[in-house]
Each structure stands twice: as C-alpha cells, then as structure tokens.
CSV table of C-alpha atoms (C1' of nucleotides) in Angstrom, one decimal:
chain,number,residue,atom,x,y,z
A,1,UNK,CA,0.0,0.0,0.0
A,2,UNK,CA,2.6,2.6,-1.1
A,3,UNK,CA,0.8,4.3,-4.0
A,4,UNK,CA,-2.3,4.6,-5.8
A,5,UNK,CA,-3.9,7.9,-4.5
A,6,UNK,CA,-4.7,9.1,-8.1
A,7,UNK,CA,-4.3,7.4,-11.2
A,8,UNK,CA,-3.4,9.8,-14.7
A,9,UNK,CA,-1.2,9.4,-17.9
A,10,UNK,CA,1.6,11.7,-18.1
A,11,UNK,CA,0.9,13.9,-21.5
A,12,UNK,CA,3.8,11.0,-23.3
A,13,UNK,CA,2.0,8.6,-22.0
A,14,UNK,CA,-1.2,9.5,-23.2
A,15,UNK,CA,-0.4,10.5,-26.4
A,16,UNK,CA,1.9,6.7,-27.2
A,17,UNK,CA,-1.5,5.0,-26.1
A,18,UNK,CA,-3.6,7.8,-28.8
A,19,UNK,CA,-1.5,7.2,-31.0
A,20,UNK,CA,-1.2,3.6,-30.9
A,21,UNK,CA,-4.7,3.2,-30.9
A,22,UNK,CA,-5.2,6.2,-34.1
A,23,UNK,CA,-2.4,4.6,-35.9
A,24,UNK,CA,-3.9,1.1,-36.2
A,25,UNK,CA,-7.1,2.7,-37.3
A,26,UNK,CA,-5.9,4.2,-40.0
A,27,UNK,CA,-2.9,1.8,-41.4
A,28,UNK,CA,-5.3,-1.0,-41.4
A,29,UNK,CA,-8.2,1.0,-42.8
A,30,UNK,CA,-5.9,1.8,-45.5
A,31,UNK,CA,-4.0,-1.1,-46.3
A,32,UNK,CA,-7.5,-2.8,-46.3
A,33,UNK,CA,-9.3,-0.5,-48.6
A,34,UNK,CA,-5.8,-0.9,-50.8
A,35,UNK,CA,-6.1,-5.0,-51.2
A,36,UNK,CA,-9.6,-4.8,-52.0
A,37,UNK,CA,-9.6,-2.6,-54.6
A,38,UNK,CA,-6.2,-4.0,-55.8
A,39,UNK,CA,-7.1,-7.7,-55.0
A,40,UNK,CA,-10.7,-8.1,-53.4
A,41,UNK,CA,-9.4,-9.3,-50.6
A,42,UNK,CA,-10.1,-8.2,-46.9
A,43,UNK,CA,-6.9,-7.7,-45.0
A,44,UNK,CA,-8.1,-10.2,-43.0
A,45,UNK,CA,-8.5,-12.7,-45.3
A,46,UNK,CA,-5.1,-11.8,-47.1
A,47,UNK,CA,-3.5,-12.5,-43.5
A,48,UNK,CA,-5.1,-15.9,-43.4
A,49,UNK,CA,-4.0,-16.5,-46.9
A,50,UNK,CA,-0.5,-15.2,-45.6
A,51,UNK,CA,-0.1,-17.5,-42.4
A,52,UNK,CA,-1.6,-20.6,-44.5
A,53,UNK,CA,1.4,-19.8,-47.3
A,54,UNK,CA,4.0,-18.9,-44.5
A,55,UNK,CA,2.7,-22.5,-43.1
A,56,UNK,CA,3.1,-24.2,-46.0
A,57,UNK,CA,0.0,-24.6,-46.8
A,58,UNK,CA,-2.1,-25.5,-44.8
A,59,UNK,CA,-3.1,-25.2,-40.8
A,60,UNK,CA,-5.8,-26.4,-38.7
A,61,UNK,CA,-8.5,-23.6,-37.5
A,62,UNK,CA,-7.7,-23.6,-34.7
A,63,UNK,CA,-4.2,-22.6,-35.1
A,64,UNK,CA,-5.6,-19.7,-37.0
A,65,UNK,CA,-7.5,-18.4,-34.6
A,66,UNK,CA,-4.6,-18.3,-32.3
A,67,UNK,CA,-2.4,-16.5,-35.3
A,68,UNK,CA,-5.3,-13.7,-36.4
A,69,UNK,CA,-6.9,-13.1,-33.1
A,70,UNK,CA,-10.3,-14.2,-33.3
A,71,UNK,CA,-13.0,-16.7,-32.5
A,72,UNK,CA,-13.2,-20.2,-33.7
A,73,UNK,CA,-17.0,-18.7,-34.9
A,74,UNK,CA,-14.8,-16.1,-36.9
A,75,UNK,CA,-12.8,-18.2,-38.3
A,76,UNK,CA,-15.2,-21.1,-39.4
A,77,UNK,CA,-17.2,-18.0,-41.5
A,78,UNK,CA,-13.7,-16.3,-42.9
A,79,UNK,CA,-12.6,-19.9,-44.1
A,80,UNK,CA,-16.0,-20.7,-46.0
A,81,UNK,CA,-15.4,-17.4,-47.2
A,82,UNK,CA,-12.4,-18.1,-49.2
A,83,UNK,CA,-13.5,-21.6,-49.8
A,84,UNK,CA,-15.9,-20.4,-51.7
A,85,UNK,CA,-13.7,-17.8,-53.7
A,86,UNK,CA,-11.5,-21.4,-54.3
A,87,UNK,CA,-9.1,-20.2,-52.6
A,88,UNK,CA,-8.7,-22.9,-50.5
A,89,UNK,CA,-10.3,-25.9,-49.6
A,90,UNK,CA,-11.2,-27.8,-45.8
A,91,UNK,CA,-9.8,-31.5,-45.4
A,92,UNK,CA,-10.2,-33.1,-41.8
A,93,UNK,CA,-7.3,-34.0,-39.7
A,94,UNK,CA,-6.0,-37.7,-39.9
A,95,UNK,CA,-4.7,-37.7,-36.4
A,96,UNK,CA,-7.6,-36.0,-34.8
A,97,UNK,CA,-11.4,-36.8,-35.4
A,98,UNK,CA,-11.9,-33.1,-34.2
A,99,UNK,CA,-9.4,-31.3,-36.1
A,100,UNK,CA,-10.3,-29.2,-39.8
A,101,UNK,CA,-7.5,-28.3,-42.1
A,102,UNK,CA,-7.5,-25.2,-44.5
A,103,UNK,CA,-5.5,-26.2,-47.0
A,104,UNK,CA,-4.4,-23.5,-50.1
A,105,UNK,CA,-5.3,-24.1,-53.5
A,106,UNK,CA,-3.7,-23.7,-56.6
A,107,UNK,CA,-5.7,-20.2,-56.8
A,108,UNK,CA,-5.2,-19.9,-53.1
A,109,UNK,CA,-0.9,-19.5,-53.7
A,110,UNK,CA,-1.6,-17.3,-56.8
A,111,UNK,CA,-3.7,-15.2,-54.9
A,112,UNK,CA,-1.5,-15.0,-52.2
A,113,UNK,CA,1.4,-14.2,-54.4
A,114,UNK,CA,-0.9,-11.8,-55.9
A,115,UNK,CA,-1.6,-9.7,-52.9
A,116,UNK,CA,1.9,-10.2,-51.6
A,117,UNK,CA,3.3,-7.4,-53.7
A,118,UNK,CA,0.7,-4.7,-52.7
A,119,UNK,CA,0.2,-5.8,-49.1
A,120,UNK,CA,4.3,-5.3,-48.7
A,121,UNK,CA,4.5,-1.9,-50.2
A,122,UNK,CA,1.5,-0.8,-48.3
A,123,UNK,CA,3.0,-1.8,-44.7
A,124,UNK,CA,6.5,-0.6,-45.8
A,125,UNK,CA,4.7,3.1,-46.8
A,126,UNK,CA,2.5,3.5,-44.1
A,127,UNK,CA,3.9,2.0,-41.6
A,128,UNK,CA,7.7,1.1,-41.5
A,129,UNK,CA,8.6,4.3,-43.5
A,130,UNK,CA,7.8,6.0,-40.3
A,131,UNK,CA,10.7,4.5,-38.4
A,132,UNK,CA,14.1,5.4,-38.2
A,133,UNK,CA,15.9,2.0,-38.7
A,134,UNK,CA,17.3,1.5,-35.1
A,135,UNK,CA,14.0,2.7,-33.8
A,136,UNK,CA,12.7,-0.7,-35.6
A,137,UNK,CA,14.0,-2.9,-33.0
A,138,UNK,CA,12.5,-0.7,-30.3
A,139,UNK,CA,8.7,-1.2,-31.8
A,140,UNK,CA,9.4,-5.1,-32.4
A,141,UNK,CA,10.4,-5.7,-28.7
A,142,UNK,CA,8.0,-3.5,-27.6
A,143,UNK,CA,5.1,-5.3,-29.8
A,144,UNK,CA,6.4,-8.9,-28.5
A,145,UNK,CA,6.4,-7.8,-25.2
A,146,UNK,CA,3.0,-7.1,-24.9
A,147,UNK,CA,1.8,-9.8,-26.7
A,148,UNK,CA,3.8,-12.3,-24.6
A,149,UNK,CA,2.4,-11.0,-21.4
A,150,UNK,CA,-1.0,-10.8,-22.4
A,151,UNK,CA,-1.2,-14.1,-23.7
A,152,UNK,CA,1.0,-15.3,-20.4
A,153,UNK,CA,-1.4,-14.1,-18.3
A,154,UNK,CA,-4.4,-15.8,-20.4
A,155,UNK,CA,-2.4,-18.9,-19.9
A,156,UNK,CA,-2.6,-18.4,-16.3
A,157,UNK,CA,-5.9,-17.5,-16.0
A,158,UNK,CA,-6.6,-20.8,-18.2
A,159,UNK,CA,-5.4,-22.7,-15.6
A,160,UNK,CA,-7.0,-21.2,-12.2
A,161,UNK,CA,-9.6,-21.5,-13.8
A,162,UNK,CA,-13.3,-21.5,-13.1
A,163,UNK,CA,-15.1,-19.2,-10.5
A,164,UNK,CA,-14.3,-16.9,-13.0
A,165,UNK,CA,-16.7,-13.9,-13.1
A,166,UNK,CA,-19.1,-14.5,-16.4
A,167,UNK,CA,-18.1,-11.0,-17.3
A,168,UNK,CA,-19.4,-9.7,-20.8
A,169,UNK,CA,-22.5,-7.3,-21.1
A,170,UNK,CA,-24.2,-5.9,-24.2
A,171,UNK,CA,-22.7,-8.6,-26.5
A,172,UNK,CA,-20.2,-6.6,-28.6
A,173,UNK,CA,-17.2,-7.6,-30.1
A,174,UNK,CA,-13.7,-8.2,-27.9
A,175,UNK,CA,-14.5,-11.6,-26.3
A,176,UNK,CA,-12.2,-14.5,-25.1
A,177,UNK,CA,-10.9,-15.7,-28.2
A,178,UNK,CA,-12.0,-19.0,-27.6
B,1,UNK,CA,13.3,2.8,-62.1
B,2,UNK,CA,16.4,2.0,-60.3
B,3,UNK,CA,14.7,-0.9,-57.8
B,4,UNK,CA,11.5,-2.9,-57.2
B,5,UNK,CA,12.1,-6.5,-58.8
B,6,UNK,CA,11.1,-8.1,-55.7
B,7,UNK,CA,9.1,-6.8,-52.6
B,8,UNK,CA,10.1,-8.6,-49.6
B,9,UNK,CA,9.4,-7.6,-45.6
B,10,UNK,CA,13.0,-8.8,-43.3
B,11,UNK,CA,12.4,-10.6,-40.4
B,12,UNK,CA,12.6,-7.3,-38.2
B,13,UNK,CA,10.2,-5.6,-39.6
B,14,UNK,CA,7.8,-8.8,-40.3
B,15,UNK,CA,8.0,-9.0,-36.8
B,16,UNK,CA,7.1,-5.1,-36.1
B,17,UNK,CA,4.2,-5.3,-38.1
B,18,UNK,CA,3.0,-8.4,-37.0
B,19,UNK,CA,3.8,-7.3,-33.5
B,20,UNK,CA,1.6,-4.3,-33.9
B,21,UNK,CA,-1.4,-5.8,-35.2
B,22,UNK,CA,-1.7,-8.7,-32.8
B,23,UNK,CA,-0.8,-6.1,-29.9
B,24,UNK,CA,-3.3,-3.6,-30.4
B,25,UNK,CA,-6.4,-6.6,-30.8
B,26,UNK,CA,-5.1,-8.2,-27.4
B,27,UNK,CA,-4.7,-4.7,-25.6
B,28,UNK,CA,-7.9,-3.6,-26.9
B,29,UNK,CA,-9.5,-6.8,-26.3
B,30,UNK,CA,-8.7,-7.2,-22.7
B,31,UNK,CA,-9.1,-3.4,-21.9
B,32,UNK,CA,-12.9,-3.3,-23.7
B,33,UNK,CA,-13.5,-6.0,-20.9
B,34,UNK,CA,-12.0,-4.6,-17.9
B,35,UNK,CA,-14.3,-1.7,-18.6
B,36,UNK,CA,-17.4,-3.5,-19.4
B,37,UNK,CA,-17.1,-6.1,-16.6
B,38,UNK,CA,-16.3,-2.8,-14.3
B,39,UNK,CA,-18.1,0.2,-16.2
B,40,UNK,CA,-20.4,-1.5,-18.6
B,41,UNK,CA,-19.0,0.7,-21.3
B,42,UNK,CA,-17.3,-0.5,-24.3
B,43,UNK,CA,-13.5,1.0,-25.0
B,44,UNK,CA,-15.2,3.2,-27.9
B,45,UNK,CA,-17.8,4.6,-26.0
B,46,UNK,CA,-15.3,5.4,-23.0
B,47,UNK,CA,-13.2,7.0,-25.2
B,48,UNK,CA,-16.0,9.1,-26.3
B,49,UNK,CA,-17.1,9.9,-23.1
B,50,UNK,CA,-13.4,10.6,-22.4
B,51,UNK,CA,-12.7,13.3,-25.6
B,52,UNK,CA,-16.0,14.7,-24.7
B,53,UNK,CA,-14.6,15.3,-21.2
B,54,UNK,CA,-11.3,16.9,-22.3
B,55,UNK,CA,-13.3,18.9,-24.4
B,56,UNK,CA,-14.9,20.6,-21.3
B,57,UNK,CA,-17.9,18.2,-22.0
B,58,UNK,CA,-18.8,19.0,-25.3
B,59,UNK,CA,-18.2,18.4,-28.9
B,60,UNK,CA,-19.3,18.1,-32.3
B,61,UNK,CA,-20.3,14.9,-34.0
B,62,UNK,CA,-18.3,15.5,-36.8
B,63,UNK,CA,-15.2,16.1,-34.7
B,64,UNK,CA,-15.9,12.8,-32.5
B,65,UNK,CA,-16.0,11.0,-36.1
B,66,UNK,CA,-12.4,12.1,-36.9
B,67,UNK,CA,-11.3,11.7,-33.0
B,68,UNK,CA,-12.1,8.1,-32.8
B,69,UNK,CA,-11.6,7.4,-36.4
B,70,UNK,CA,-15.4,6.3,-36.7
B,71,UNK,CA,-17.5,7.3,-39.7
B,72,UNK,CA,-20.5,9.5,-38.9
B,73,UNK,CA,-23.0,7.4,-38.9
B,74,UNK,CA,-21.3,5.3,-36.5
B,75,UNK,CA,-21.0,7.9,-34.1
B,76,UNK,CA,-24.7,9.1,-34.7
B,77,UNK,CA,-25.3,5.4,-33.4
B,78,UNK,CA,-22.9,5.0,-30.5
B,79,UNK,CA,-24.1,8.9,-29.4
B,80,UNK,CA,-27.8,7.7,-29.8
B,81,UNK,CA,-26.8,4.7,-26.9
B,82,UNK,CA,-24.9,6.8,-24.7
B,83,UNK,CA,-27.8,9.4,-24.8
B,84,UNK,CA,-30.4,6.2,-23.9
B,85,UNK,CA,-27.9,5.4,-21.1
B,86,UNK,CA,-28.2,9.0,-20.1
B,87,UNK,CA,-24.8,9.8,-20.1
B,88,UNK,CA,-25.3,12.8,-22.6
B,89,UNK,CA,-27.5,14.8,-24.6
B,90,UNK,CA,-27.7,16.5,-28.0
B,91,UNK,CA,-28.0,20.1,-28.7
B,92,UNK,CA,-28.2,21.4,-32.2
B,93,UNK,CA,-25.3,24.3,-33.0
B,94,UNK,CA,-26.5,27.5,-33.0
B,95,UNK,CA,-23.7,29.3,-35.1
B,96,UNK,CA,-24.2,25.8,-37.8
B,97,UNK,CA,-28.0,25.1,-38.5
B,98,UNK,CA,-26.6,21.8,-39.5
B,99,UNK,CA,-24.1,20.7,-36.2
B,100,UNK,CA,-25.0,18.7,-33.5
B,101,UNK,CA,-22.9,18.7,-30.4
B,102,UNK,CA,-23.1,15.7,-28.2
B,103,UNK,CA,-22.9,17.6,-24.5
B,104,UNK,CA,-22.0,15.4,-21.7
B,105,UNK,CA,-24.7,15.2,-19.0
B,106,UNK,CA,-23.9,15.4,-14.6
B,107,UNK,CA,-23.9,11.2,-15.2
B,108,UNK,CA,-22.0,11.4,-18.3
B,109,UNK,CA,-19.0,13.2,-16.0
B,110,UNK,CA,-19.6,11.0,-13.4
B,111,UNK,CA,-19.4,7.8,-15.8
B,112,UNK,CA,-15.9,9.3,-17.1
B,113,UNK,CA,-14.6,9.7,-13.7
B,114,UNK,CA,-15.2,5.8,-12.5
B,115,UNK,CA,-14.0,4.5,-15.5
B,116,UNK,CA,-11.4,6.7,-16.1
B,117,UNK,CA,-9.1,4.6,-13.1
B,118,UNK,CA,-9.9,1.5,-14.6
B,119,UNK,CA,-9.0,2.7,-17.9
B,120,UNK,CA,-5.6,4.1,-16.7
B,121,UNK,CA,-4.5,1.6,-15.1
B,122,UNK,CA,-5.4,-0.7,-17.6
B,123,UNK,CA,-3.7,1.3,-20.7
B,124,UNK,CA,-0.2,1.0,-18.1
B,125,UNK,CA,-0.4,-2.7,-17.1
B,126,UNK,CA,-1.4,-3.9,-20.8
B,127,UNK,CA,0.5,-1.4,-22.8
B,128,UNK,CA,2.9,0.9,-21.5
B,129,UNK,CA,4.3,-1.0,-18.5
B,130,UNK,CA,6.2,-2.6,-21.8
B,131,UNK,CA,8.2,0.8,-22.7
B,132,UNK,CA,11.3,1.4,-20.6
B,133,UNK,CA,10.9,5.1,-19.8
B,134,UNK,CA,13.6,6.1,-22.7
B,135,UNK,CA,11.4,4.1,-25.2
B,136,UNK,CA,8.0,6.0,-24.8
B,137,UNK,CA,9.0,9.1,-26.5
B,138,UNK,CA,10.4,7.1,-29.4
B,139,UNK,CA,6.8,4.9,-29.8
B,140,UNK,CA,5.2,8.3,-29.5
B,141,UNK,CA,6.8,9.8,-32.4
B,142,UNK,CA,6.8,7.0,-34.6
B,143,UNK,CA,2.6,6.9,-33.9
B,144,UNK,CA,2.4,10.8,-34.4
B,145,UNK,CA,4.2,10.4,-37.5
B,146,UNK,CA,1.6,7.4,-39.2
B,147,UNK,CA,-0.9,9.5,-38.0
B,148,UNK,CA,0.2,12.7,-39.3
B,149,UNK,CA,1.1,11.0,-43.0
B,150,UNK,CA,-2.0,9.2,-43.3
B,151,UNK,CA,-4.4,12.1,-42.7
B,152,UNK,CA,-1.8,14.7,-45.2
B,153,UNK,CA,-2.6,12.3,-47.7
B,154,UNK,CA,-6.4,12.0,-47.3
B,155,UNK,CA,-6.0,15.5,-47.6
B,156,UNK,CA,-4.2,16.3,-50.5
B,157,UNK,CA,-6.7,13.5,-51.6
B,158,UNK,CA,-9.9,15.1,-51.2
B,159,UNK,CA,-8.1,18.5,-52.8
B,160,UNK,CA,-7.0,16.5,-56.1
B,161,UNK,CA,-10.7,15.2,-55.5
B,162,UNK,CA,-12.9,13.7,-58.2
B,163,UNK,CA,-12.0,11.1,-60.9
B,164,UNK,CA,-10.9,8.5,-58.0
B,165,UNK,CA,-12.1,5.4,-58.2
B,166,UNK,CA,-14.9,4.0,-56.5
B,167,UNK,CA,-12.9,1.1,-54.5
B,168,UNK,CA,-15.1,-0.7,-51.7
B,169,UNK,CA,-16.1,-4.1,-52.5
B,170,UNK,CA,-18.0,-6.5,-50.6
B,171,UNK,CA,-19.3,-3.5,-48.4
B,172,UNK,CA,-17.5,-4.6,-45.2
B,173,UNK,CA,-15.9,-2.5,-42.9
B,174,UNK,CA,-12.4,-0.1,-43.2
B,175,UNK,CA,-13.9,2.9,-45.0
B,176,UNK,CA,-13.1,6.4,-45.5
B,177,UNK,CA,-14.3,8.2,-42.3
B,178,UNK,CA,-16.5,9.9,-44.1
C,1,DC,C1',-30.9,36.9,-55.0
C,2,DC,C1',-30.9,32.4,-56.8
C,3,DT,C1',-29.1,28.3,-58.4
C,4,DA,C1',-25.2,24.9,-57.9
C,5,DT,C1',-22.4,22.5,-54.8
C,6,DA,C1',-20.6,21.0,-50.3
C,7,DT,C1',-21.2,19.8,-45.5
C,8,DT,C1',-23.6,17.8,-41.4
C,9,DG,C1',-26.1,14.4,-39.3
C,10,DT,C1',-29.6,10.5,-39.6
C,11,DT,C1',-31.5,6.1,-41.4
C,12,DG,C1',-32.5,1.4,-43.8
C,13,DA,C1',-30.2,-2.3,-45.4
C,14,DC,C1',-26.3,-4.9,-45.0
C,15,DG,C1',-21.8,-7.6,-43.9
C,16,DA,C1',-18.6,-8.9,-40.3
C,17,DG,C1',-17.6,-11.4,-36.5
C,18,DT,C1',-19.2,-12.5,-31.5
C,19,DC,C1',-21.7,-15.5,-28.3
C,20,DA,C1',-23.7,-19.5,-26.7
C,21,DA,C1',-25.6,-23.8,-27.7
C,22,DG,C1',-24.9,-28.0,-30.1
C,23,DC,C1',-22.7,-32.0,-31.9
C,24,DA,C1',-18.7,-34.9,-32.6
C,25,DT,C1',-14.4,-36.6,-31.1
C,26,DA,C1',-10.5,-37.0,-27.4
C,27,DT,C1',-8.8,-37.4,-23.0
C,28,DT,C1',-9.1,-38.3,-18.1
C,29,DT,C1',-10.7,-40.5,-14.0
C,30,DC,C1',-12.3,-44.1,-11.3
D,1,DG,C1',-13.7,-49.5,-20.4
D,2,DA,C1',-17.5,-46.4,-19.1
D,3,DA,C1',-18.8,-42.1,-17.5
D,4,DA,C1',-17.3,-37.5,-17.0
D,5,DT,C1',-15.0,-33.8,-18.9
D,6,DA,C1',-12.4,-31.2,-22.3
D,7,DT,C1',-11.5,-29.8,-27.0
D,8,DG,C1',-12.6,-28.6,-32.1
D,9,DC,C1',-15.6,-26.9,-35.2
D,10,DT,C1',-20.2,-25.1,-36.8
D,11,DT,C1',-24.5,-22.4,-36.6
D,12,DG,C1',-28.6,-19.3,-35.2
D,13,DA,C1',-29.3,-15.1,-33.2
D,14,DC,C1',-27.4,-10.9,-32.2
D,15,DT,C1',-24.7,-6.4,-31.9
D,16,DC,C1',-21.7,-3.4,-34.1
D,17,DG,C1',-20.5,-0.1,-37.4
D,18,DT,C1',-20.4,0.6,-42.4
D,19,DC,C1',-22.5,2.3,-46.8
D,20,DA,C1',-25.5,4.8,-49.6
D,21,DA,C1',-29.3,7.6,-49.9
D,22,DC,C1',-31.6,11.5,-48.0
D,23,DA,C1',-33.0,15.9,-45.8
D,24,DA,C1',-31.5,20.1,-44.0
D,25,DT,C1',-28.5,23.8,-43.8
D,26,DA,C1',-24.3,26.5,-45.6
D,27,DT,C1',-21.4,28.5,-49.0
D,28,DA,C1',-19.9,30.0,-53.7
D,29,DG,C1',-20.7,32.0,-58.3
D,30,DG,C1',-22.9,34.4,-61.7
DNA sequence: CCTATATTGTTGACGAGTCAAGCATATTTC
DNA sequence: GAAATATGCTTGACTCGTCAACAATATAGG
C-alpha cells in the first residue's frame, strides 16, 4: 500500500496510447481499402492467406485463430469465405477426429502471391517508413512484449480456472478468443 | 526505375508489423472487458465519453468522427446509446444550422470519472508497462508520424478530389471516415 | 438573390464477427 | 472401459458499425 492515490497518464503517455490506438485505425483502414480494390481481398483474409502460405499450406482452425486473433466462430465464417472464392479448400485432420484443415489451393498460392506485392508496399509506406531504422528494434520488442504478457497471463488464468466472473454485457465484439 | 524486382518484408520488420497488429487486438481486447465487466462501457464509448470530457464536455459529431476514427454514422449510433444510457445529450449548434454537439450530461461526467481509473490503469499494465521510460518518447513519435502521414494524404486527396475510383467491395468495414 | 455545390447528421439495409448452444471426437478418472 | 470432462468446429441469433441515400443547412458563383 505505497501508492495509488490518483491514477493519470503523463501527457507522453497519453499520447503513445492515442496514437497507438489512431495509428492502427488508420494503417489497417488503408492497407484494407488498398487490397480490396487492388485484389478483393479483406486484410483479414489476405493474413489468413499469408499465415496458410508462410505455413506451408495449410493449418488447422484452430491454429488460426490463435495467429489472427479471433474466434473459432470467426474463423469457421472467414474460411467458407475463401473456400468459396477457391481459394482454399477444408480437409479433416487424420490424427484428430476433431481437427479441420485449411489447405491453399492452386488459386489460393496465386492469390496470395498476388496480394503479396501490394500488401508489402503498403506496410512498408504507411507504416515502417515511419521508423528510423534503429528505432525498428524498439517497436518489435515492444510489440512482442505485450503480446507475450497478455497471452501469459491468459495462460494463467486458463489454468486457475473456473469461478471466473461471467463478465461480458451488451454482446459486442472483444470476447475471449475461444 | 532504379529498384522494385522483388518486394520482400526482413524478419525485423515482419516481426514489427505483425507485432503491432496482434498487440493492439489483445490490448484492446482485454481493456474493452475490464471496462465492461467494471463500467459497462465499451473502449469506444469510454473514449468518447473521455474526448468529450477533455473537451470541457462538449463536442461536435463531426469532430468525434475524426477523433475516434469512426465514420458519422457510426458515431450518430454510438451517441444515440450513450444518450439512452443517459450519459449525454444532444444540442443542435447555434452558429451551424446543421451541427450537432453531443454535450455530456452530470452522469456522463460521473461515468468518465469511475471508468477513467480503470481505464488508466489498464492502458499502463497492458500497454505501457512494456516501454522502458527512454522508449515512450520514441513509440510516440513513430505513432504521431503514421498519424500525421496518413491524414496529409487524405488531404491532398480530397483536394485532387474527383475522378478516383470507387474502390469498396464486398461493403465490409475499413472505410473512408466519411 | 438564386441556383449549384458542399457539408452535417440520420436512417434502412447490410456484412462482419461475436456469443452460446450444439454435436462430434479426445482425454481423463475411477 | 464407461462415465465425466475437455477440445474442435459449426451455426442461429445478435450487436456493431459501415455504406449509400436522404433531408436540411451552408457557401460560392454568376
């Protein structure tokens, strides 16, 4: 009990977590307004395309949801998405009864390759243009940082589990990415 | 036509990008719940409640649009809840037939106040507890500078108006903030 | 002044992705 | 090895915020 009297952002702090939050916005309005009118693809659905190349083709939806950040309900309605487009198709897991593989297409790879071109010039000129190039190392240690310790802490969580409060109201978006 | 043959991200700045995407939906995801499981207010209507606030507890719809990078109809929606919840109220502009502030009512400021702890303390445990002190002015910059380049273009944009093309496809969401 | 154009805010229709329930398969416990 | 529990994916119902069309007001040009 040392501290705590009155909590406030300094005026650097405030404006990192603005402009964090402002930069996002617009980058990824951009970038996605630039793939569908170069490729009709949401920047979503590039990504998956992305992670499923990077993967070598294919992954389990699961494992997507984990890599995109978003629901196994998300996922499931992006994937029939592109399956439809042919972009890929779904083949269930050998191993595991459970388990659904996305697996590229021939289309799928073209696309990808397709996209790849104007999805890396767009991140490179509205995003990585903006750094100074020892101030890239900063951002990426930053970025891992937070993602390791919020996904650390949803480990733990995970595992005292139950008794949990229900939490949630007003059904939005932002749930547990379950 | 000196370069170009073959677009390619390096691992560092792969890593930055990817970093900053999945960061900002884990941060947003997990602050959106603190305050709805302690506030019942979503992280966009907090915010709202929060510009409004350092506004002196009023504003204009249009500039709430541009604030939280939110096209006007979206606000008109999210103003119209807040204004159910009774946490403001509308008044039409008397100098502008056509403008609409959003005017924060006694509960409005009283709803900013208790969530504005939460909100704090969240934006430091999830986000900036992850900048060593000398690092926050350099993320700060590099956010100001995306922001800054992204809106000069939409400018110079709208001036060199007309003649664009219509992009959008598959009306989903990333659109111009119109 | 009066017509043309731009801006502001609202609304119906819509797509996106969440939630919770459901079903199928895996894994654990006794 | 059977019952209990956990995990993986899908789906109906729903909320959110966009888009495009619209009405009202403002501004510019002749």
């Amino acid at each position: 009990m040392t501290k705590t009297p009155f909590p406030k952002l300094s005026e650097m702090e405030g404006s990192a977590w603005a402009g964090f939050l402002r930069a996002h916005d617009l980058v990824t309005q951009r970038l996605d307004a630039e793939l569908r009118a170069s490729n009709d693809l949401a920047l979503i659905e590039f990504e998956i395309l992305l992670h499923l190349a990077r993967a070598g083709g294919e992954k389990r939806m699961a494992q997507i949801a984990h890599d995109v950040v978003l629901t196994g309900g998300g996922v499931t309605r992006i994937v029939a998405r592109l399956e439809k487009l042919g972009y890929l198709t779904r083949r269930s897991c050998p191993k595991d009864g459970r388990g659904i593989f996305a697996v590229l297409t021939d289309a799928g790879w073209a696309k990808q390759r397709a996209a790849h071109t104007v999805h890396v010039e767009g991140v490179k000129r509205l995003f990585l243009q903006n750094a100074k190039h020892d101030e890239l190392a900063v951002l990426s240690a930053f970025f891992d940082r937070i993602v390791s310790r919020v996904r650390a802490k949803e480990q733990s969580r995970d595992d005292a589990c139950a008794l949990d409060k229900p939490t949630t109201k007003r059904g939005g978006k932002f749930p547990q990415t379950g």
